[in-house]
Coordinates of C-alpha atoms in Angstrom, one line a residue:
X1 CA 78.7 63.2 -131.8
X2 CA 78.5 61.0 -128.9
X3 CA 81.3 63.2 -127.0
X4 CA 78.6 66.1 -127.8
X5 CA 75.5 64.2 -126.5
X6 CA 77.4 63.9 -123.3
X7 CA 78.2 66.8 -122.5
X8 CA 74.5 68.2 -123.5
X9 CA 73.0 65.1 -121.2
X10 CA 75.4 66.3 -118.4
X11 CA 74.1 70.1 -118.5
X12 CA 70.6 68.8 -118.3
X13 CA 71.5 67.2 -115.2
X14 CA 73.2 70.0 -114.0
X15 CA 70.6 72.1 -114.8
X16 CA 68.1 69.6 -113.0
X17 CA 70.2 69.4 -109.8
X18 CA 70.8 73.6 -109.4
X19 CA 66.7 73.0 -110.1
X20 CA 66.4 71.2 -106.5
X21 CA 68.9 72.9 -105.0
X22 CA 67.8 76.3 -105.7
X23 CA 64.3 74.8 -104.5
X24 CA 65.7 73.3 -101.7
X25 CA 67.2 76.7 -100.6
X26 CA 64.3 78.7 -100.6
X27 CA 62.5 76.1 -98.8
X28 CA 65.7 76.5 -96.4
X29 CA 65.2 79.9 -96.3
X30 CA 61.8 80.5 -95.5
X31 CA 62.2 78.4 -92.6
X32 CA 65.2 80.3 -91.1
X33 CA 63.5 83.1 -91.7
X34 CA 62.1 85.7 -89.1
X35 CA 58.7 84.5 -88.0
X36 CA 56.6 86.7 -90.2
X37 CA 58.4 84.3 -92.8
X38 CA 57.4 81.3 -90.8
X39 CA 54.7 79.0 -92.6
X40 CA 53.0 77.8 -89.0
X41 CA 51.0 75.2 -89.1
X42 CA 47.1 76.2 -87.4
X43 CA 45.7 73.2 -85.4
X44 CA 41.6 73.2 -86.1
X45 CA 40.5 72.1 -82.2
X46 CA 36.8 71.1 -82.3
X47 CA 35.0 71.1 -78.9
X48 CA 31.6 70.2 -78.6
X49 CA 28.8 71.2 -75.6
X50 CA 25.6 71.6 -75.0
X51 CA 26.4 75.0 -73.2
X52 CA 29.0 78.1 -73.3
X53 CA 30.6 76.8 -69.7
X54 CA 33.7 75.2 -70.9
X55 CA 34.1 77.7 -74.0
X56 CA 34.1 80.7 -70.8
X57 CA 36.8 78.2 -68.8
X58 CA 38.8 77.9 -71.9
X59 CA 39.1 81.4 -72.3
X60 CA 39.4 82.8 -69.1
X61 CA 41.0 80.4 -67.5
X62 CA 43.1 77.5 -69.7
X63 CA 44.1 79.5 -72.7
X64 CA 46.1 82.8 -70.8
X65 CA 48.2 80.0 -68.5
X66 CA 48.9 77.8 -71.6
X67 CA 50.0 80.8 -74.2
X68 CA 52.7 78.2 -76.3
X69 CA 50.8 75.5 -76.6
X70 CA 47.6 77.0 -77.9
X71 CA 49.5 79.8 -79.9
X72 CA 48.9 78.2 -83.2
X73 CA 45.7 76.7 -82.0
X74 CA 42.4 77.9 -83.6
X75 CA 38.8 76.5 -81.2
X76 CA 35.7 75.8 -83.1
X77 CA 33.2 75.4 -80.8
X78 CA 30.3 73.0 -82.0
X79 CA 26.8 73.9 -79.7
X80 CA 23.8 71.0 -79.5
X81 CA 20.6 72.1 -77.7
X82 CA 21.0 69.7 -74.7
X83 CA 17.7 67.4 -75.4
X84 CA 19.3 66.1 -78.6
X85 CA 22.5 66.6 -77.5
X86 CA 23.7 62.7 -76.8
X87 CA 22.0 61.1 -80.1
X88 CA 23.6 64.2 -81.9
X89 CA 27.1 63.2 -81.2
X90 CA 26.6 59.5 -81.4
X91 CA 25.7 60.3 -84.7
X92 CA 28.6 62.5 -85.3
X93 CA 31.3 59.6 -83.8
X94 CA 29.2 57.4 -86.5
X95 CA 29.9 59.8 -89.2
X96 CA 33.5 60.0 -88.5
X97 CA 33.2 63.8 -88.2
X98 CA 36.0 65.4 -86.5
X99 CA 35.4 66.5 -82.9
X100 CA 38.5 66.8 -80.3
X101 CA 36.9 66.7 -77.2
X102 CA 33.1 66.8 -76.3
X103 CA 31.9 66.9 -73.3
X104 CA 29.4 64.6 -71.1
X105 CA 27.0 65.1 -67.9
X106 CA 26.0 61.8 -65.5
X107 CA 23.3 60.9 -67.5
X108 CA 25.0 60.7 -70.6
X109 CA 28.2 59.1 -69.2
X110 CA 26.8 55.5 -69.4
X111 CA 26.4 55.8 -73.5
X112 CA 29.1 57.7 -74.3
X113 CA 31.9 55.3 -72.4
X114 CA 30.2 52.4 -74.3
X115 CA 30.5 54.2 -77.2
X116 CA 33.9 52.2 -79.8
X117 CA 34.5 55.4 -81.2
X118 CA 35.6 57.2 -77.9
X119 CA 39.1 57.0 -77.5
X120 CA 39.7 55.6 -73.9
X121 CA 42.0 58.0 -71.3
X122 CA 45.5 55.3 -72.1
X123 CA 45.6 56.1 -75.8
X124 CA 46.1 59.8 -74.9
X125 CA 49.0 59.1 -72.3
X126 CA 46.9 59.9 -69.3
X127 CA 47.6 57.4 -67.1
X128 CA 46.2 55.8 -63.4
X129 CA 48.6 58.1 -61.4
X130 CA 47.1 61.3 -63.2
X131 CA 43.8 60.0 -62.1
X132 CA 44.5 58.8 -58.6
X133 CA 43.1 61.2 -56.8
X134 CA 39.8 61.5 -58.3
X135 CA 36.5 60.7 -56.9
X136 CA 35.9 57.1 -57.4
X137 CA 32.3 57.0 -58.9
X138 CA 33.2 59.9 -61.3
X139 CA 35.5 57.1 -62.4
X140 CA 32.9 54.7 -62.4
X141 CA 30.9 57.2 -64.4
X142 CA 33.6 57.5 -66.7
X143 CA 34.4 53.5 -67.4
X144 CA 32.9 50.9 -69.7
X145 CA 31.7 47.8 -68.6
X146 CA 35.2 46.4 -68.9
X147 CA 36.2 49.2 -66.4
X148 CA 38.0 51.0 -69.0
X149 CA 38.0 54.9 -68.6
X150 CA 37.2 57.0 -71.2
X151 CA 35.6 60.0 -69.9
X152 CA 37.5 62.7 -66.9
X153 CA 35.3 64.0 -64.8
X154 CA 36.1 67.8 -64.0
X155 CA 33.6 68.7 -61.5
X156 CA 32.1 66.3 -58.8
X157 CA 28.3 66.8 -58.0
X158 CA 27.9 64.4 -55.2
X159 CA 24.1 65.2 -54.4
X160 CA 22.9 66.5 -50.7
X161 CA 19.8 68.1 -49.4
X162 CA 19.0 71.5 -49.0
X163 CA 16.7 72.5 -46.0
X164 CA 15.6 75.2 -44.8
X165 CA 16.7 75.8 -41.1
X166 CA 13.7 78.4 -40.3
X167 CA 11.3 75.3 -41.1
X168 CA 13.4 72.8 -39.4
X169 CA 13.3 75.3 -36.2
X170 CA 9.9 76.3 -36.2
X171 CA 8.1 72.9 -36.6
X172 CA 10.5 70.3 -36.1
X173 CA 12.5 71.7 -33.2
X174 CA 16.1 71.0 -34.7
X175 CA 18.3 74.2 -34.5
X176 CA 21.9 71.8 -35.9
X177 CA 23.0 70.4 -38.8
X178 CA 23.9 67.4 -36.7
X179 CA 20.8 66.2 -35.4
X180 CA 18.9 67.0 -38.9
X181 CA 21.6 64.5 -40.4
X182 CA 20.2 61.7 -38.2
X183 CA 16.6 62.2 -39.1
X184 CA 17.1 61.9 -42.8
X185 CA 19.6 59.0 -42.6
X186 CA 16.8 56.5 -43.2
X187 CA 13.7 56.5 -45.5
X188 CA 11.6 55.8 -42.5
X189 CA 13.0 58.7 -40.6
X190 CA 12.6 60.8 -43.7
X191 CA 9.1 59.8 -44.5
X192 CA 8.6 60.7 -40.5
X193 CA 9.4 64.0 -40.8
X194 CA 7.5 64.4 -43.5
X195 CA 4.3 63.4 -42.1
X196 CA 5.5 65.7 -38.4
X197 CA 6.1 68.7 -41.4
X198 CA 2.7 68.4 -42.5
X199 CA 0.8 68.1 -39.2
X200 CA 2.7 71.3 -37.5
X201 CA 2.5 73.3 -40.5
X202 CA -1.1 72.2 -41.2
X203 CA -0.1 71.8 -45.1
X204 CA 1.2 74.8 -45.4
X205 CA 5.1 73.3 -45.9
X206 CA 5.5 70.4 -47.9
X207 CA 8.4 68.2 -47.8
X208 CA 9.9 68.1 -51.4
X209 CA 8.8 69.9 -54.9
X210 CA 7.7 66.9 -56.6
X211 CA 8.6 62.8 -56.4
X212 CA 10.8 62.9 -59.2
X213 CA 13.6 64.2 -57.3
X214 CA 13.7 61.3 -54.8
X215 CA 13.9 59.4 -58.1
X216 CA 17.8 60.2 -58.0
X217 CA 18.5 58.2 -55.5
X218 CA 16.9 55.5 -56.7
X219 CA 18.9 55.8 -60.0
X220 CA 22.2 55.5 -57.9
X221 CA 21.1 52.5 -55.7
X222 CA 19.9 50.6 -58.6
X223 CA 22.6 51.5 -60.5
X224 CA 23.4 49.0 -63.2
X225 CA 21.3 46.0 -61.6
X226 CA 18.0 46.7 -63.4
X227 CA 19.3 44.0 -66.1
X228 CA 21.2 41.3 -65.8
X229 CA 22.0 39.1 -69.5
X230 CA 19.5 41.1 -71.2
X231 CA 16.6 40.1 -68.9
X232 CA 14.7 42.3 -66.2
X233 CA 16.7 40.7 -63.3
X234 CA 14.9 43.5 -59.8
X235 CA 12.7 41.8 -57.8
X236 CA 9.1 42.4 -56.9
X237 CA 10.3 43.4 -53.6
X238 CA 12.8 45.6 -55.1
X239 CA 9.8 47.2 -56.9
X240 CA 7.2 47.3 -54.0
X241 CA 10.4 48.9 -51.8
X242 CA 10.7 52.0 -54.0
X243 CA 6.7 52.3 -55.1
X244 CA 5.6 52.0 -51.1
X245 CA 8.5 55.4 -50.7
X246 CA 6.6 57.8 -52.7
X247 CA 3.3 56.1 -51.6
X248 CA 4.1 57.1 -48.1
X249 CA 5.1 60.3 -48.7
X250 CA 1.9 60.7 -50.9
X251 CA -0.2 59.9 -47.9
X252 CA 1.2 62.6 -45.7
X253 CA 1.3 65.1 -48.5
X254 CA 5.1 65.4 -49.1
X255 CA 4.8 67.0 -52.5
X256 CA 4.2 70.5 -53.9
X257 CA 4.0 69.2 -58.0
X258 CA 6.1 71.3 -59.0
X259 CA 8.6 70.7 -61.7
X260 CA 12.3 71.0 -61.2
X261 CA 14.1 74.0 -62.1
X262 CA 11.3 76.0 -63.4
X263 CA 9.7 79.1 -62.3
X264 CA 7.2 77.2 -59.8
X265 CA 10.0 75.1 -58.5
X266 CA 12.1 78.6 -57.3
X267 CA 9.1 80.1 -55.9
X268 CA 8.4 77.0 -53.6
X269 CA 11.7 76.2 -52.8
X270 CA 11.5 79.9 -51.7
X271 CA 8.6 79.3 -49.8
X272 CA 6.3 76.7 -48.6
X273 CA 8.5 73.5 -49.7
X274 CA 10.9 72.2 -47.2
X275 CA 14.0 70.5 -48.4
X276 CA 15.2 69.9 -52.1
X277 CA 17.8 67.8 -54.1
X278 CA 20.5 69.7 -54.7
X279 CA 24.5 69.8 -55.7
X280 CA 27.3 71.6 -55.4
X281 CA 26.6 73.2 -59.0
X282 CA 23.3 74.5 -57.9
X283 CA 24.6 76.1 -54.2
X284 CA 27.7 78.4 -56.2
X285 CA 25.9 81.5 -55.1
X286 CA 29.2 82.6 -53.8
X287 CA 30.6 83.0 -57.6
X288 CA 30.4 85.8 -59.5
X289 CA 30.5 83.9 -62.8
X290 CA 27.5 82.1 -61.1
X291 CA 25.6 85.3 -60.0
X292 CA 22.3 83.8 -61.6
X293 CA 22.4 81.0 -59.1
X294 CA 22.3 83.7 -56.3
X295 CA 19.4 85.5 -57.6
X296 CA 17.6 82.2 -58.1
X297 CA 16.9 82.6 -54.2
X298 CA 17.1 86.4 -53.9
X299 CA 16.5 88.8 -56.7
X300 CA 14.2 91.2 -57.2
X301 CA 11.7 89.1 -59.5
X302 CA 11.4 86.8 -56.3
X303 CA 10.5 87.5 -52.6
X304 CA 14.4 86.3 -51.7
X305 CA 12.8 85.4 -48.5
X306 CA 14.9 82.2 -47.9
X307 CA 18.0 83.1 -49.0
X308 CA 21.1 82.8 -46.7
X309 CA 18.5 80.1 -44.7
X310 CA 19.4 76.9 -46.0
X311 CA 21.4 74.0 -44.5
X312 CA 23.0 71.0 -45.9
X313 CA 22.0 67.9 -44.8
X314 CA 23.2 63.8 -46.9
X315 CA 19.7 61.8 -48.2
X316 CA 18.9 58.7 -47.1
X317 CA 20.2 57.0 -50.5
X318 CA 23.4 58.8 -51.9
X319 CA 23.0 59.8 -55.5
X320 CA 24.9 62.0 -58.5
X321 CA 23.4 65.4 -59.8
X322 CA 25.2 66.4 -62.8
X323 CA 29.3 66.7 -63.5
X324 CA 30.9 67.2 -66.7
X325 CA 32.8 64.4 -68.4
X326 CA 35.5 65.3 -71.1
X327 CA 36.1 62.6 -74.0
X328 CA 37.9 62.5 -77.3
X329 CA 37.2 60.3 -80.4
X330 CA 39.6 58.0 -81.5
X331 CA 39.6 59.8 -84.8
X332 CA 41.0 62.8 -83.4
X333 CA 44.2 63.7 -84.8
X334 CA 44.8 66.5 -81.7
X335 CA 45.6 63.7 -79.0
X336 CA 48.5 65.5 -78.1
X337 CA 46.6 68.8 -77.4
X338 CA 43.8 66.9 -76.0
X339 CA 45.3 65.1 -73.3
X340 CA 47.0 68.5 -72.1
X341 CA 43.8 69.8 -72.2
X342 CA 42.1 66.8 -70.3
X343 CA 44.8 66.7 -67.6
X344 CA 44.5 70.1 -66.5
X345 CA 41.0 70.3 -66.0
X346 CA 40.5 66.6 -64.2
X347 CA 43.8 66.2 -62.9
X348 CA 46.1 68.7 -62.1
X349 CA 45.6 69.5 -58.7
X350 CA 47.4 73.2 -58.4
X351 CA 45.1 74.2 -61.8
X352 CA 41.8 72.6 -60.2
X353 CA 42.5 74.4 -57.4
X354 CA 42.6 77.4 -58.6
X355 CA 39.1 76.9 -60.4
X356 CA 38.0 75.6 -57.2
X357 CA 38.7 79.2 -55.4
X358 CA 37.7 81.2 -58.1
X359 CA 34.6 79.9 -59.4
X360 CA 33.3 77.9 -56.1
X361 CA 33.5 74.6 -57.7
X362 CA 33.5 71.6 -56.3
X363 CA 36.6 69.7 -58.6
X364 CA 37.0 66.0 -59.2
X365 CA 40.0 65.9 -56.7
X366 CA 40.3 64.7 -52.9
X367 CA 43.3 66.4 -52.1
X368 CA 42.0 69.8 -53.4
X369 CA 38.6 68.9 -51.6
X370 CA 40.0 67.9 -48.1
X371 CA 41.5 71.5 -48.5
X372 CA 38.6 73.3 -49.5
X373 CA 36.8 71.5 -46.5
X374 CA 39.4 72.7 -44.2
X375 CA 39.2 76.1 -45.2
X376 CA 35.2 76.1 -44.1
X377 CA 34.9 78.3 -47.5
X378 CA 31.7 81.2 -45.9
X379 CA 28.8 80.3 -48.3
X380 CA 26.4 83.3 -48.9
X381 CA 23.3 80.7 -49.5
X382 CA 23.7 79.2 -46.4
X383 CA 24.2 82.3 -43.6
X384 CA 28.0 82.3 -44.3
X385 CA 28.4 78.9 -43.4
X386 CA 30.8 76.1 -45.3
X387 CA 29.1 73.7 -47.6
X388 CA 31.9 71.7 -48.9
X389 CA 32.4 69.6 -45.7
X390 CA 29.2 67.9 -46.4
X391 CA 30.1 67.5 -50.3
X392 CA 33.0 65.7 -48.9
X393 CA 31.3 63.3 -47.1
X394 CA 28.5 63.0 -49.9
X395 CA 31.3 62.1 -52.4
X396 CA 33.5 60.0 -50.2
X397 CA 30.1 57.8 -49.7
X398 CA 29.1 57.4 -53.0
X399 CA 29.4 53.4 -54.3
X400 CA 27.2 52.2 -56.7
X401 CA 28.1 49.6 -59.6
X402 CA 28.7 51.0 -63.3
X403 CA 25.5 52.3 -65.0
X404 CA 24.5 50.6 -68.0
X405 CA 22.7 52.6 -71.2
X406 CA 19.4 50.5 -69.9
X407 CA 19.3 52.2 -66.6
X408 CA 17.7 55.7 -67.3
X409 CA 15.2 54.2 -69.2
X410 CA 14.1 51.4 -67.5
X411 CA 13.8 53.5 -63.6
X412 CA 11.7 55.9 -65.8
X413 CA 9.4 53.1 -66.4
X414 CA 9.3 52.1 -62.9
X415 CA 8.8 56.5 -61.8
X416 CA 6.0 55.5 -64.2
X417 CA 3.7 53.8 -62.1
X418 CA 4.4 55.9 -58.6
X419 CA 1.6 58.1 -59.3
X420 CA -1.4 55.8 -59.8
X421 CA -0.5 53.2 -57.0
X422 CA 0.1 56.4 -55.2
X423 CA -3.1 57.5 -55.8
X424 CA -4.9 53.7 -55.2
X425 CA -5.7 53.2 -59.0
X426 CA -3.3 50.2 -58.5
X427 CA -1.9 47.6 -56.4
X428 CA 1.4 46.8 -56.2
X429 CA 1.4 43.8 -58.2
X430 CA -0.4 45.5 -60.7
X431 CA 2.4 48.2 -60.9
X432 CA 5.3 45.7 -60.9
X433 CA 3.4 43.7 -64.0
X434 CA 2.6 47.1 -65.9
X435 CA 6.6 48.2 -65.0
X436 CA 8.0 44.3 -66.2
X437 CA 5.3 44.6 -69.4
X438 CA 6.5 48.0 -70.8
X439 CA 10.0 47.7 -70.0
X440 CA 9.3 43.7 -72.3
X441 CA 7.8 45.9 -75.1
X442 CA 10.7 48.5 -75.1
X443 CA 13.8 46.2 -75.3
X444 CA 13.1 43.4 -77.7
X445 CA 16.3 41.6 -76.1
X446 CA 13.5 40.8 -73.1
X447 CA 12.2 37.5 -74.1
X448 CA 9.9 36.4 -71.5
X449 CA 6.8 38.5 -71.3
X450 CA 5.7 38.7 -68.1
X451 CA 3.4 36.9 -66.6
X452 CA 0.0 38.7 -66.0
X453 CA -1.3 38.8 -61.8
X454 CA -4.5 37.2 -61.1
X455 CA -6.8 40.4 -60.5

C-alpha cells in the first residue's frame, strides 16, 4: 500500500509539473510567435489643452519622425475651455486622475510650478544640459520658488510693439526702425509721442487700443515683488509710478477702448490706433497653419488696409505674452514617453528648428534663434521684412524675478483703480488706499488693514 500511494503521489506531481510546463510553453510560444501573435502592450497617453495646437504638432509633426516609440502608443486628448482651464486641472492633480502631460501658458505657469503634484523636469531624466540653451525667463516661468523647474517652455513670446510705419511717417516724421526704438525706450518718451500722435492727427490716431495692454509690462516689472511674507510689501510710489502712466496717457487721449482681440480691436488696429502689444505668436502671418493670423489684418471681412505696414519696435518695460509650458504629474506612469516627448519640443535643437521653419515660430532656443535672426526670415505682415531680430533682443532682455500665484491678482487690483484717478474721481492716495484695502479683503493672510488717508 504505501509503495502504491507513492507511486500515485508521484503521477500527480508529474501530472502537475507537465501542467506548468505545457503552460509555460504556450506562453513561450505566443511570444516567439510572428507579430500578429504578439500580445503588445498599448500605452494610454493622456494630454491635456485648452486648444487643438499641440494635438495638430503631435500629429503632423512629432508622431511621423518618432514611428517606434509611439507605435504602441494610443493619445487621448482631454480639452478644457481655457477660462476654467487652470482650476480644472488643479482639481484633476487633486483627484489623482491620470494626465501625462498638460500643457500651460505665462499666466498659468506661476500655479502650476507651485503645484506638489507636478513632477519637476529631474524626475523625468531631463537634465540642466538639455535645457541650457533655453531662454532664461521661460525658465523662470517654469521654476518654483525654490528655483526648481517643472514646466519646458516650447515657444518663447518675448512681447514687442507693433506700429504702423505709415503713422509713424506721416505725423511723427520717423521713416526707421532705429530711431522709433529710441522714442519708445522710456515711458516719458512714449507718453510724448503720444500726446505729438494726437495733436498731428487731431484725434483721429490714438496711441494704443485700450490701457490694459500697457498693464503687461507692469506684470513683468513687478514681477513677484507685490508681496513679500504674506504682506503687501510695493510702495505708494511704486503705485503713484504706474497710476500717473495711464493717467498721462489718458490726458492726451492715448486710448481707443477697445478690447483686446476682439472684433473692435482688429478694426482699429487696422485703422486709426497706432501701435499695439504684440508677440511673436500673434505676427505668424507668414504660416500657412497660421493663415487666420494673416487675415486678421487682410481678409475680405476687413478693409486689409494696414497689412504689410507694420514695424517692430521693444516697449519701454519688457514683458511676456503667452508661450506654452509642458508638465507631467508625478502620478504619471509614462515618464519615459513623456520626457521624450518634452525634450523634443523644448530642447532638441535640430527638431525645434525645423518647427521654427515650418510653422514661423519663435522656439525656446538661442542657438536656433541667433539663426533664425541671421537668416532675416521676409515677414509678409511687415512689407517682407525680418521680425525675429527684434524678438531676439526682446528675449535676451527679459529679467524679472519668479512670479508668485499672488501676482495676477493683486496687479488686477491695482489696473483697478487706473480708470477713476484717470478720470479725477480720485487722488492718488485715495487709489493706493482703495488698491491696499481690496487686495486686505482678498487674501486673509494680509493682516494689517490699511490705514485709511485723511480726505
Amino acid at each position: 500500500m504505501n509503495h502504491l500511494r507513492k507511486c500515485l503521489l508521484r503521477a500527480v506531481s508529474m501530472a502537475a509539473s507537465m501542467t506548468i510546463v505545457i503552460a509555460w510553453l504556450t506562453v513561450s510560444l505566443t511570444a516567439c510567435g510572428d507579430d500578429s501573435e504578439k500580445q503588445i502592450k498599448k500605452v494610454n497617453l493622456r494630454i491635456m489643452s485648452w486648444n487643438g495646437d499641440f494635438r495638430e504638432l503631435m500629429e503632423t509633426y512629432y508622431i511621423p519622425r518618432h514611428q517606434k516609440l509611439m507605435q504602441n502608443v494610443e493619445i487621448e486628448w482631454v480639452t478644457d475651455e481655457i477660462n476654467s482651464y487652470r482650476d480644472s486641472v488643479a482639481r484633476r492633480l487633486s483627484d489623482g486622475e491620470h494626465i501625462d502631460i498638460f500643457l500651460g501658458n505665462n499666466e498659468m505657469a506661476p500655479f502650476f510650478a507651485a503645484n506638489e503634484k507636478v513632477a519637476p523636469l529631474s524626475q523625468l531624466g531631463i537634465t540642466e544640459a538639455d535645457l541650457s540653451d533655453q531662454y532664461r525667463f521661460t525658465r523662470t516661468l517654469g521654476s518654483d520658488s525654490s528655483g526648481v523647474q517643472k514646466g519646458s517652455a516650447m515657444d518663447c513670446e518675448p512681447g514687442v510693439l507693433l506700429y504702423r510705419s505709415d503713422y509713424a511717417e506721416r505725423y511723427l516724421g520717423i521713416t526707421h526702425q532705429d530711431e522709433m526704438q529710441e522714442k519708445l525706450s522710456s515711458w516719458d518718451s512714449f507718453i510724448a509721442m503720444a500726446r505729438t500722435l494726437n495733436e498731428q492727427s487731431e484725434g483721429k490716431v490714438r496711441m494704443l487700443p485700450n490701457s490694459a495692454e500697457l498693464w503687461k509690462s507692469v506684470n513683468c516689472a513687478m514681477s513677484g515683488l507685490w508681496l513679500t511674507d504674506g504682506q503687501l510689501s510695493v510702495s505708494d510710489d511704486t503705485v503713484a509710478h504706474w497710476l500717473d502712466i495711464v493717467k498721462e496717457l489718458y490726458e492726451v487721449n492715448a486710448f481707443a477702448d477697445v478690447k483686446s482681440l476682439e472684433d473692435d480691436w482688429y478694426s482699429a488696429v487696422d485703422s486709426g490706433v497706432f501701435c499695439f502689444y504684440a508677440a511673436p505668436w500673434l505676427c505668424r502671418s507668414g504660416s500657412p497653419a497660421n493663415a487666420d493670423i494673416t487675415t486678421v489684418f487682410s481678409s475680405a471681412r476687413r478693409s486689409g488696409v494696414s497689412f504689410g505696414k507694420f514695424k517692430t519696435s521693444l516697449a519701454p518695460d519688457g514683458f511676456v505674452y503667452g508661450g506654452t509650458w509642458l508638465y507631467c504629474p508625478q502620478n504619471s506612469e509614462n515618464k519615459g514617453i513623456v520626457a521624450e516627448i518634452i525634450r523634443s519640443f523644448t530642447c532638441d535643437e535640430a527638431f525645434m528648428k525645423m518647427l521654427a521653419l515650418a510653422e514661423v515660430r519663435y522656439v525656446n532656443n538661442s542657438k536656433v534663434c541667433n539663426e533664425l535672426a541671421a537668416l532675416q526670415i521676409p515677414n509678409p505682415l511687415f512689407d517682407g521684412l525680418d521680425a525675429f531680430s527684434v524678438y531676439n533682443s526682446a528675449a535676451r532682455s527679459l529679467e524679472f524675478a519668479p512670479p508668485t500665484i499672488y501676482d495676477n491678482s493683486v496687479s488686477s487690483l491695482l489696473y483697478n483703480q487706473t480708470k477713476a484717478y484717470a478720470k479725477g474721481e480720485t487722488t492718488v492716495s485715495e487709489a493706493a488706499y482703495n488698491f491696499r484695502l481690496n487686495v486686505w479683503k482678498k487674501y486673509e493672510e494680509i493682516t494689517s488693514e490699511p490705514l485709511k488717508p485723511a480726505y
